[in-house]
Short mmCIF file of C-alpha atoms and ligand atoms in Angstrom, two decimals:
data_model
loop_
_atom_site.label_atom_id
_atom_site.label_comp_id
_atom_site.label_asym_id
_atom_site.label_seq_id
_atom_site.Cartn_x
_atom_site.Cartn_y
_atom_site.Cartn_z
CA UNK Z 1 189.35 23.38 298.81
CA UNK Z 2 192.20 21.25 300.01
CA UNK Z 3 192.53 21.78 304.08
CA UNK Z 4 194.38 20.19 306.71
CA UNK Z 5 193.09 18.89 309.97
CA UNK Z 6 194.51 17.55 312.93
CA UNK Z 7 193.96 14.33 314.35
CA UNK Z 8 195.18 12.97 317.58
CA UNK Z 9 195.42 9.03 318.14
CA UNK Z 10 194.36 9.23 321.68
CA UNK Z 11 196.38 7.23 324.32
CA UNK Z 12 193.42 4.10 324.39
CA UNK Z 13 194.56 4.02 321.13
CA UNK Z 14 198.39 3.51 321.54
CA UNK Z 15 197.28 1.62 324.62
CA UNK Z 16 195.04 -1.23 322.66
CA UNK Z 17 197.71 -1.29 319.95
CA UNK Z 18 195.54 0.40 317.28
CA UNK Z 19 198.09 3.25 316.01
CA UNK Z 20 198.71 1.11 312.94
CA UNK Z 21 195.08 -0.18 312.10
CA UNK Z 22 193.84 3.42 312.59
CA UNK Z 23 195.85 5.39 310.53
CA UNK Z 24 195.21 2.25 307.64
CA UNK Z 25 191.76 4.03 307.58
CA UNK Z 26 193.30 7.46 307.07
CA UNK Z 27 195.31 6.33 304.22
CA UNK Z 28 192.27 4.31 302.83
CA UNK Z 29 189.97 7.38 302.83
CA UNK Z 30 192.74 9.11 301.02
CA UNK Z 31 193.97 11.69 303.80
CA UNK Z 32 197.73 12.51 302.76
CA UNK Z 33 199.75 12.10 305.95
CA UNK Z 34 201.65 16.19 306.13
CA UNK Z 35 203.48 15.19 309.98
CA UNK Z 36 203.23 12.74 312.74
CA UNK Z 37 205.01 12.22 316.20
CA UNK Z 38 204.88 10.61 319.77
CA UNK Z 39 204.62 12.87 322.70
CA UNK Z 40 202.83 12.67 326.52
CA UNK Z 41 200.53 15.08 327.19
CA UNK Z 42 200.79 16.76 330.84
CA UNK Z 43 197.77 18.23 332.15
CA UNK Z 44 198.94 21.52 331.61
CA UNK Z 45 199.55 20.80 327.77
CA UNK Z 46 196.55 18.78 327.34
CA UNK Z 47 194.58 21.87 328.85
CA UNK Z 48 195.87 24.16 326.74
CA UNK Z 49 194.65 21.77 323.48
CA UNK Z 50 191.59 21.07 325.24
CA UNK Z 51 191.25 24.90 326.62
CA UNK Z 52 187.42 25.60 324.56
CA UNK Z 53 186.21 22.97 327.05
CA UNK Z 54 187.86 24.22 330.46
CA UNK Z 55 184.04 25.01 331.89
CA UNK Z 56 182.34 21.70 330.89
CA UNK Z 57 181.86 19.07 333.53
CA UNK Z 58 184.34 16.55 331.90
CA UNK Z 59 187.01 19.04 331.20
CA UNK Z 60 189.20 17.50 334.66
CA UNK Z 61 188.57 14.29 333.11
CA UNK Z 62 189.71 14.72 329.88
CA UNK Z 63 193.02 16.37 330.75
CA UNK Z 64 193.47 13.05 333.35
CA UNK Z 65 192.60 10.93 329.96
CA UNK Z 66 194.23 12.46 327.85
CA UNK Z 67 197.52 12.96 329.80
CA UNK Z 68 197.96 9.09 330.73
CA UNK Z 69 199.80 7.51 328.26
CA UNK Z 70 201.29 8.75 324.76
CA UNK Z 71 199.39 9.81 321.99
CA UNK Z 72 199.90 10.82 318.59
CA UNK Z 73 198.90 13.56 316.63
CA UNK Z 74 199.27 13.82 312.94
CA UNK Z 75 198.34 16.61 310.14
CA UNK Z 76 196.43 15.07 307.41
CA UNK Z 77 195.29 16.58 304.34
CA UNK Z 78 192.51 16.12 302.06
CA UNK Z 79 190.17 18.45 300.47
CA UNK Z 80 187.48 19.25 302.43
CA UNK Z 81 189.66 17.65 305.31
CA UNK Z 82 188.22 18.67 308.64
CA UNK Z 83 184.37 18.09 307.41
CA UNK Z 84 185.33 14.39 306.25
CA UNK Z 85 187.41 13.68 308.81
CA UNK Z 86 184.70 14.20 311.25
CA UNK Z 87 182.96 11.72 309.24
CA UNK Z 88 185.25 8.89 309.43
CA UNK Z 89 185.40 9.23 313.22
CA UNK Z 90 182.31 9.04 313.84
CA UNK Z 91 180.02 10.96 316.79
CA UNK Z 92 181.93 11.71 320.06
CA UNK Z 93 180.00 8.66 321.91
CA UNK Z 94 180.82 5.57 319.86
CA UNK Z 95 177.29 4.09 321.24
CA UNK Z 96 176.33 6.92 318.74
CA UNK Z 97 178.44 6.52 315.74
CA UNK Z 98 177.60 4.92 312.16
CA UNK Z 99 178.48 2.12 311.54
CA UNK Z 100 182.37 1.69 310.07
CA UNK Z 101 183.14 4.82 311.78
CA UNK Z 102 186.57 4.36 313.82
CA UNK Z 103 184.71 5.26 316.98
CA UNK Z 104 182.26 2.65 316.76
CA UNK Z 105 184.87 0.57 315.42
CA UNK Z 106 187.34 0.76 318.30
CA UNK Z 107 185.80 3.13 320.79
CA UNK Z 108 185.31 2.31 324.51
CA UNK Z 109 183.43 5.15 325.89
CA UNK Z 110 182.65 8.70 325.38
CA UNK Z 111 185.79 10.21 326.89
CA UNK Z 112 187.97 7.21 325.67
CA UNK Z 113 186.87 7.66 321.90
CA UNK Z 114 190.34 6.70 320.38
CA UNK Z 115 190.78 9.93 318.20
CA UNK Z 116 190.66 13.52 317.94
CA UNK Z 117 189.26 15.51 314.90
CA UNK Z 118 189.48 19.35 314.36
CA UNK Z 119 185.82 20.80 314.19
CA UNK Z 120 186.28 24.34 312.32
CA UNK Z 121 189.13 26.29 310.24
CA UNK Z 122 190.05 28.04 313.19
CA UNK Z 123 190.53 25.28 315.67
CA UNK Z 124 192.46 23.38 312.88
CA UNK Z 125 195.33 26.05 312.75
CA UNK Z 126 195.64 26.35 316.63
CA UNK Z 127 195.45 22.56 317.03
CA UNK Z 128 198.11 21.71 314.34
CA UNK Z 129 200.43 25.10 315.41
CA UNK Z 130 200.14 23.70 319.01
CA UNK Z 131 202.32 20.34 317.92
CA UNK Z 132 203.92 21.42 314.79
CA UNK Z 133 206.26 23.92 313.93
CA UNK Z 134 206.09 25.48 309.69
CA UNK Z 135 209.41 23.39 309.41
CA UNK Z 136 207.97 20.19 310.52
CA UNK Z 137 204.56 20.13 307.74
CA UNK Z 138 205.88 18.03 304.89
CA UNK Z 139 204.59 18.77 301.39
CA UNK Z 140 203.03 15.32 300.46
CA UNK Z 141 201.17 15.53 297.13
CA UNK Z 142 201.48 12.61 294.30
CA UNK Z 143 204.33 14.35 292.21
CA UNK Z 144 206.79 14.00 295.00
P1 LIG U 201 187.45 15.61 319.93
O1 LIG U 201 187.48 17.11 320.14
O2 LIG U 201 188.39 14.87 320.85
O3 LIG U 201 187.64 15.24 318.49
P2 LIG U 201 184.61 15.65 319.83
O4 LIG U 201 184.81 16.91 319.03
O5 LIG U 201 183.83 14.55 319.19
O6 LIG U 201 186.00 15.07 320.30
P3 LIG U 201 184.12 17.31 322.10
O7 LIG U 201 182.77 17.78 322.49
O8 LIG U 201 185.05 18.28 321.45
O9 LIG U 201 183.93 16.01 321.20
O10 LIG U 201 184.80 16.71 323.41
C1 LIG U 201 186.21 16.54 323.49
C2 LIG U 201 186.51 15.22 324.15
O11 LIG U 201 186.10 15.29 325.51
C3 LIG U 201 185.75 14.02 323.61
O12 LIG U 201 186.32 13.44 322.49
C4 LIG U 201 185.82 13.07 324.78
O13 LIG U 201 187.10 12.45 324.88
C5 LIG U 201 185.61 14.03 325.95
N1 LIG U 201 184.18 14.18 326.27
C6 LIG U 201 183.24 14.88 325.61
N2 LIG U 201 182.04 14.81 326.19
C7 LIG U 201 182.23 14.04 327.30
C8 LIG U 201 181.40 13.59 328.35
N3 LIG U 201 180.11 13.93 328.40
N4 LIG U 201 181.94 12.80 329.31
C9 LIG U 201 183.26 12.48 329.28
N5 LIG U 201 184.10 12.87 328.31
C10 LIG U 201 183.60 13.64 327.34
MG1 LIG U 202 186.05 18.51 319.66
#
């Protein structure tokens, strides 16, 4: 089934000048890029992406992380898209992800892990509705 999952390039990624080298790996694994922009976080927007992890330990954290520089999130679609996403990122720690994953690849930390993937159906829809609006997810498919 062809799905659509939402990753964000975090801002360690804009910061180290990455934006271009990671999305080369989207486009080589075949995701189909559906919408893309720039925007800053706030810590009150960042919580409300981040809000399934308000009671963890890190949550502060991430919303300072995550809120200090711009980042970009983009649709991408592929079938199976949010499983093999997850798969090209790589685990959350990068000390932990295979090999040619973009974590380990570029990754300095657990927090600052240079991309977000959606994990489920669900969270896909809110995370993409949260930065895009209907008008703004472009039909990309190979006839255009
Ligand atoms: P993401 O949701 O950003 O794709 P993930 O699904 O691999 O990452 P989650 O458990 O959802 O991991 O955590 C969300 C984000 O919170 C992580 O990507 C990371 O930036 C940060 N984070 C997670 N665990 C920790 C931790 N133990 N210490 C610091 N930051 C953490
Ligand atoms: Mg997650």
């Amino acid at each position: 089934m062809v799905q659509r999952t939402l990753a964000i390039l975090k801002p360690d990624c804009v910061r180290k000048n990455l934006i271009g080298k990671v999305i080369k790996k989207f486009e080589d694994e075949n995701f189909k890029i559906i919408a893309m922009k720039l925007v800053k976080l706030n810590s009150k927007t960042a919580g409300e992406f981040y809000a399934v992890h308000k009671d963890k330990p890190f949550y502060y954290d991430l919303l300072s992380f995550m809120s200090s520089g711009p980042c970009v999130p983009i649709v991408l679609e592929k079938e199976n898209a949010i499983e093999e996403f997850r798969k090209v990122i790589g685990a959350t720690d990068p000390a932990k992800a295979d090999d040619g994953t973009i974590r380990k690849l570029y990754a300095d930390s657990k927090e600052q892990n240079i991309v977000h993937g959606s994990d489920a159906p669900e969270t896909a829809n809110y995370e993409i509705q949260y930065f895009f609006s209907m008008k703004e997810l472009v039909e990309n498919d190979d006839k255009n």
